[in-house]
Short mmCIF file of C-alpha atoms in Angstrom, two decimals:
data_model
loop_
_atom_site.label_atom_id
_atom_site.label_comp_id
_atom_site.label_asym_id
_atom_site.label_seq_id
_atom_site.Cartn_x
_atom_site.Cartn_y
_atom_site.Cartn_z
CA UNK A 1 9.27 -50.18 -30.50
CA UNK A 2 5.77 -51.75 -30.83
CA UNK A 3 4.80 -52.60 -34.55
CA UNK A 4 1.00 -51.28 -35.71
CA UNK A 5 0.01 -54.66 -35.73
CA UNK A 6 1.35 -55.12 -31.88
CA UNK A 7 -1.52 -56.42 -29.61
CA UNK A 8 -2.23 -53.81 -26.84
CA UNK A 9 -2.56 -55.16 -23.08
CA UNK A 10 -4.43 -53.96 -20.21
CA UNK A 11 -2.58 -55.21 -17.22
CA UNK A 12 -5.14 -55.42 -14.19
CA UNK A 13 -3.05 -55.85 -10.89
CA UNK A 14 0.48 -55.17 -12.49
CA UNK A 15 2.45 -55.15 -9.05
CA UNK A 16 1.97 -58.89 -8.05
CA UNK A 17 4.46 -62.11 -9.42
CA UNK A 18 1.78 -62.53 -12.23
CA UNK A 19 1.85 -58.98 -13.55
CA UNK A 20 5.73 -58.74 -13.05
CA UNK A 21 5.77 -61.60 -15.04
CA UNK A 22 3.14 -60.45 -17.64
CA UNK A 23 5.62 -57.19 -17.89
CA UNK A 24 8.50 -59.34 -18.69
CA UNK A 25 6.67 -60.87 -21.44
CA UNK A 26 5.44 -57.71 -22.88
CA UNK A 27 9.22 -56.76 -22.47
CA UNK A 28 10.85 -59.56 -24.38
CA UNK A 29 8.17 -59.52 -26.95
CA UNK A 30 7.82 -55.58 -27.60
CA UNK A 31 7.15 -56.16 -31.28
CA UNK A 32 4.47 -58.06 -30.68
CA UNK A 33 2.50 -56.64 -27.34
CA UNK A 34 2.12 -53.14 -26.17
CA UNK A 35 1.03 -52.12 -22.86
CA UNK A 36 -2.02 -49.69 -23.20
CA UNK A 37 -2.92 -49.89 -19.41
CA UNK A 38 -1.44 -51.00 -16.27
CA UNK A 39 -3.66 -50.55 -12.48
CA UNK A 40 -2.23 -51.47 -8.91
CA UNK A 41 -4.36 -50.83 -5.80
CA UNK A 42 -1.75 -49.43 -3.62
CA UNK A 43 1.50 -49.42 -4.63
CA UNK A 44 2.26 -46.16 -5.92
CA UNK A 45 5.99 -46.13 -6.49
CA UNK A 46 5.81 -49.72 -8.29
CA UNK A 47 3.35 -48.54 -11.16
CA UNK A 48 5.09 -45.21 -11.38
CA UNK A 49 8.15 -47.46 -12.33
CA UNK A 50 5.94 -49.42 -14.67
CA UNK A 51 5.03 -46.41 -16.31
CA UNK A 52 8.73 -44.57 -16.35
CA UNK A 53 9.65 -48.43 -18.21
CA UNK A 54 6.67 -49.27 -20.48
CA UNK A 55 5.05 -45.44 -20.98
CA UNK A 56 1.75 -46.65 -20.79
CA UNK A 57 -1.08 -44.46 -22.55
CA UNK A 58 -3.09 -44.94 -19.20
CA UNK A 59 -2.49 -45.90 -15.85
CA UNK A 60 -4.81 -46.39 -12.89
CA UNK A 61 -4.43 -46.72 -8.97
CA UNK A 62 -7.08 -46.94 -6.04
CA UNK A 63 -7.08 -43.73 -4.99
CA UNK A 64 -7.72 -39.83 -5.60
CA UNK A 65 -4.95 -39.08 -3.48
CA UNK A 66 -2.35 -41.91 -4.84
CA UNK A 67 -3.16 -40.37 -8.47
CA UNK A 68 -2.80 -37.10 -7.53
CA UNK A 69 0.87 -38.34 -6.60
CA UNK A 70 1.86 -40.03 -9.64
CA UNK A 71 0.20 -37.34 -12.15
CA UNK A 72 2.38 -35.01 -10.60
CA UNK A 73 5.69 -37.31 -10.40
CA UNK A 74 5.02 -38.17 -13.90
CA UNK A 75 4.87 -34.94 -14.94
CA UNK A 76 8.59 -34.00 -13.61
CA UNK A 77 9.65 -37.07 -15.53
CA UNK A 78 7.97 -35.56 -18.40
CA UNK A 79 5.50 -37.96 -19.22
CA UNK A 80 2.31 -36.08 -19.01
CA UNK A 81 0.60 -37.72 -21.96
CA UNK A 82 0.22 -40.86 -19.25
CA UNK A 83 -3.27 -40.52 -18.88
CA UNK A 84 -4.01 -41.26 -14.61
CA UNK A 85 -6.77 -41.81 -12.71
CA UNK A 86 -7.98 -44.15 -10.06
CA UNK A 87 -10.80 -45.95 -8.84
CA UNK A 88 -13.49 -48.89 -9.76
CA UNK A 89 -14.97 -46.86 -12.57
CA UNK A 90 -11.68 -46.52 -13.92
CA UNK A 91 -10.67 -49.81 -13.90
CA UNK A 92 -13.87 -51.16 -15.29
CA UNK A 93 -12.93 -48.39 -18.55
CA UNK A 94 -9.90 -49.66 -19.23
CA UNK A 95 -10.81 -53.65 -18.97
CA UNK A 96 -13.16 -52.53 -22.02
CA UNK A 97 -11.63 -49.98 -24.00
CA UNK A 98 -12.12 -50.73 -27.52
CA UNK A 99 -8.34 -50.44 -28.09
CA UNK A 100 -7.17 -52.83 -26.03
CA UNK A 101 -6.98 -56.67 -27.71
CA UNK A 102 -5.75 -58.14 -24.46
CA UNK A 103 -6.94 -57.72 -20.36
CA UNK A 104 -4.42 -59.80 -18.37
CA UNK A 105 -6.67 -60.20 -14.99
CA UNK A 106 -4.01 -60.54 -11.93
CA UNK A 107 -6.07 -58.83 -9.29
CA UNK A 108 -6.45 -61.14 -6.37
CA UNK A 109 -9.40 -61.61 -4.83
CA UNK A 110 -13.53 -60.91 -5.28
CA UNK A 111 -11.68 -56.90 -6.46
CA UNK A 112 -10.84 -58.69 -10.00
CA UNK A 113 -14.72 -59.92 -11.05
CA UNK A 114 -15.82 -56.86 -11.78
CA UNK A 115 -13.28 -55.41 -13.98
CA UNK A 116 -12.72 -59.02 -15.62
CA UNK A 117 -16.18 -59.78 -16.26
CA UNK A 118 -16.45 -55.57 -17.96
CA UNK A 119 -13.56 -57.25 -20.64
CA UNK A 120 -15.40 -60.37 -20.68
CA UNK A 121 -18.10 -58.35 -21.92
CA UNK A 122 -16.29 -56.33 -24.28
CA UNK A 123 -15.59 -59.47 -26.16
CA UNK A 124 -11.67 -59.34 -25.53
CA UNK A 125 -9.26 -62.13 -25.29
CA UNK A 126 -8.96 -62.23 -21.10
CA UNK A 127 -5.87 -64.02 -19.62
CA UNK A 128 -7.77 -64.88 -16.05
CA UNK A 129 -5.16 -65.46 -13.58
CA UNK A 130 -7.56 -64.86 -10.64
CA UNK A 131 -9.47 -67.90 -10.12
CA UNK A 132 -11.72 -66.56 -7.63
CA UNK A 133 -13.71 -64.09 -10.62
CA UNK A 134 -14.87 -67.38 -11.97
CA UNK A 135 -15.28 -69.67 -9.06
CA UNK A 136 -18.02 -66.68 -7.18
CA UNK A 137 -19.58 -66.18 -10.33
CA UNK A 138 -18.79 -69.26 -12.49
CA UNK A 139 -21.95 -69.67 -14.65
CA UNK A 140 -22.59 -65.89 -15.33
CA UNK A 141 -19.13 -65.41 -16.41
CA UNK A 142 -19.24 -68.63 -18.63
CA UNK A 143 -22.41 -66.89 -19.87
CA UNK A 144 -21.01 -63.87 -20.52
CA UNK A 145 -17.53 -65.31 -22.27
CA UNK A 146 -20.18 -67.25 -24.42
CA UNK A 147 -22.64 -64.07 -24.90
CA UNK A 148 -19.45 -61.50 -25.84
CA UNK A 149 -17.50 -63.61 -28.10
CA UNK A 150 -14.35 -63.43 -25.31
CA UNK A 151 -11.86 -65.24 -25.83
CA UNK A 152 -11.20 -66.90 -21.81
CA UNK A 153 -7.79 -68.61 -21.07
CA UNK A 154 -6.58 -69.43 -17.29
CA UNK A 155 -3.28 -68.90 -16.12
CA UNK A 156 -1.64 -70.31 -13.82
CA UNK A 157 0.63 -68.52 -10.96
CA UNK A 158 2.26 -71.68 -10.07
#
C-alpha cells in the first residue's frame, strides 16, 4: 500500500521493455512510488492488465473505440473509479497533472515529444527514455527543462 508521502508516476508508453520495467520498479518499491497514470497506443489487453495489477486512478489508450473496451471490461472487474480515456489531448493531461511528481517518457518515436515536453513544462521530474523527444527538438526542450524548473534525467533501455 502506497504511503502519503509515495511519489505518484505517470507511465507514458507502459507496454514496451522500458515501461514493463518501470512497473516492476513501482512494484518492488510500492511504499515509495504510486502509479497515478499509465497510456499504451494499442495494446488494449496489456494496460487493462496494468490496471487490474496497479489500479491506476487514470488510464489512457489511442483510441475512442479501444477505451470504450476497457471502460467497459473494467467495469465487470469492478474497477470503475479507473478514470479512461484516449487520445493526444489526454495524454498531454496526464504528463501535467499537478498530482503527478514523476512522468516516466517510454513512448518511442516523434509520438513521445509532445506529451514529454507538456511534463517538461509542468516542471516535473521526467525520466526521458525516448531519445528521439530531445534529439528533434533538443534546444527547445533544454529551454523548456531550464524555463519549468523540470527536473530531466535519461534512461537508458540498454
Amino acid at each position: 500500500m502506497p504511503s502519503s508521502s509515495s511519489r505518484k508516476v505517470t507511465l507514458l508508453g507502459a507496454t514496451g521493455s522500458i515501461g514493463r520495467s518501470t512497473l516492476d520498479v513501482i512494484a518492488r518499491h510500492a511504499d515509495l512510488y504510486q502509479l497515478h497514470a499509465v497510456t499504451a497506443h494499442r495494446s488494449r489487453e496489456a494496460l487493462l492488465e496494468i490496471c487490474l495489477r496497479f489500479e491506476p486512478e487514470r488510464a489512457v489508450i489511442g483510441t475512442a473505440c479501444d477505451a470504450q473496451w476497457l471502460r467497459s471490461q473494467l467495469r465487470e472487474a469492478r474497477l470503475a473509479h479507473i478514470d479512461v480515456s484516449h487520445g493526444e489531448a489526454a495524454l498531454l493531461e496526464v504528463s501535467r497533472a499537478p498530482e503527478v511528481d514523476v512522468v516516466m517518457s517510454a513512448i518511442v518515436g516523434a509520438a513521445g515529444l509532445l506529451p514529454t515536453l507538456a511534463a517538461v513544462e509542468a516542471g516535473k521530474r521526467v525520466l526521458l527514455a525516448n531519445k528521439e523527444a530531445l534529439v528533434m527538438s533538443g534546444d527547445l526542450f533544454m529551454q523548456a527543462v531550464k524555463h519549468s524548473g523540470a527536473v530531466l534525467l535519461p534512461i537508458d533501455s540498454e
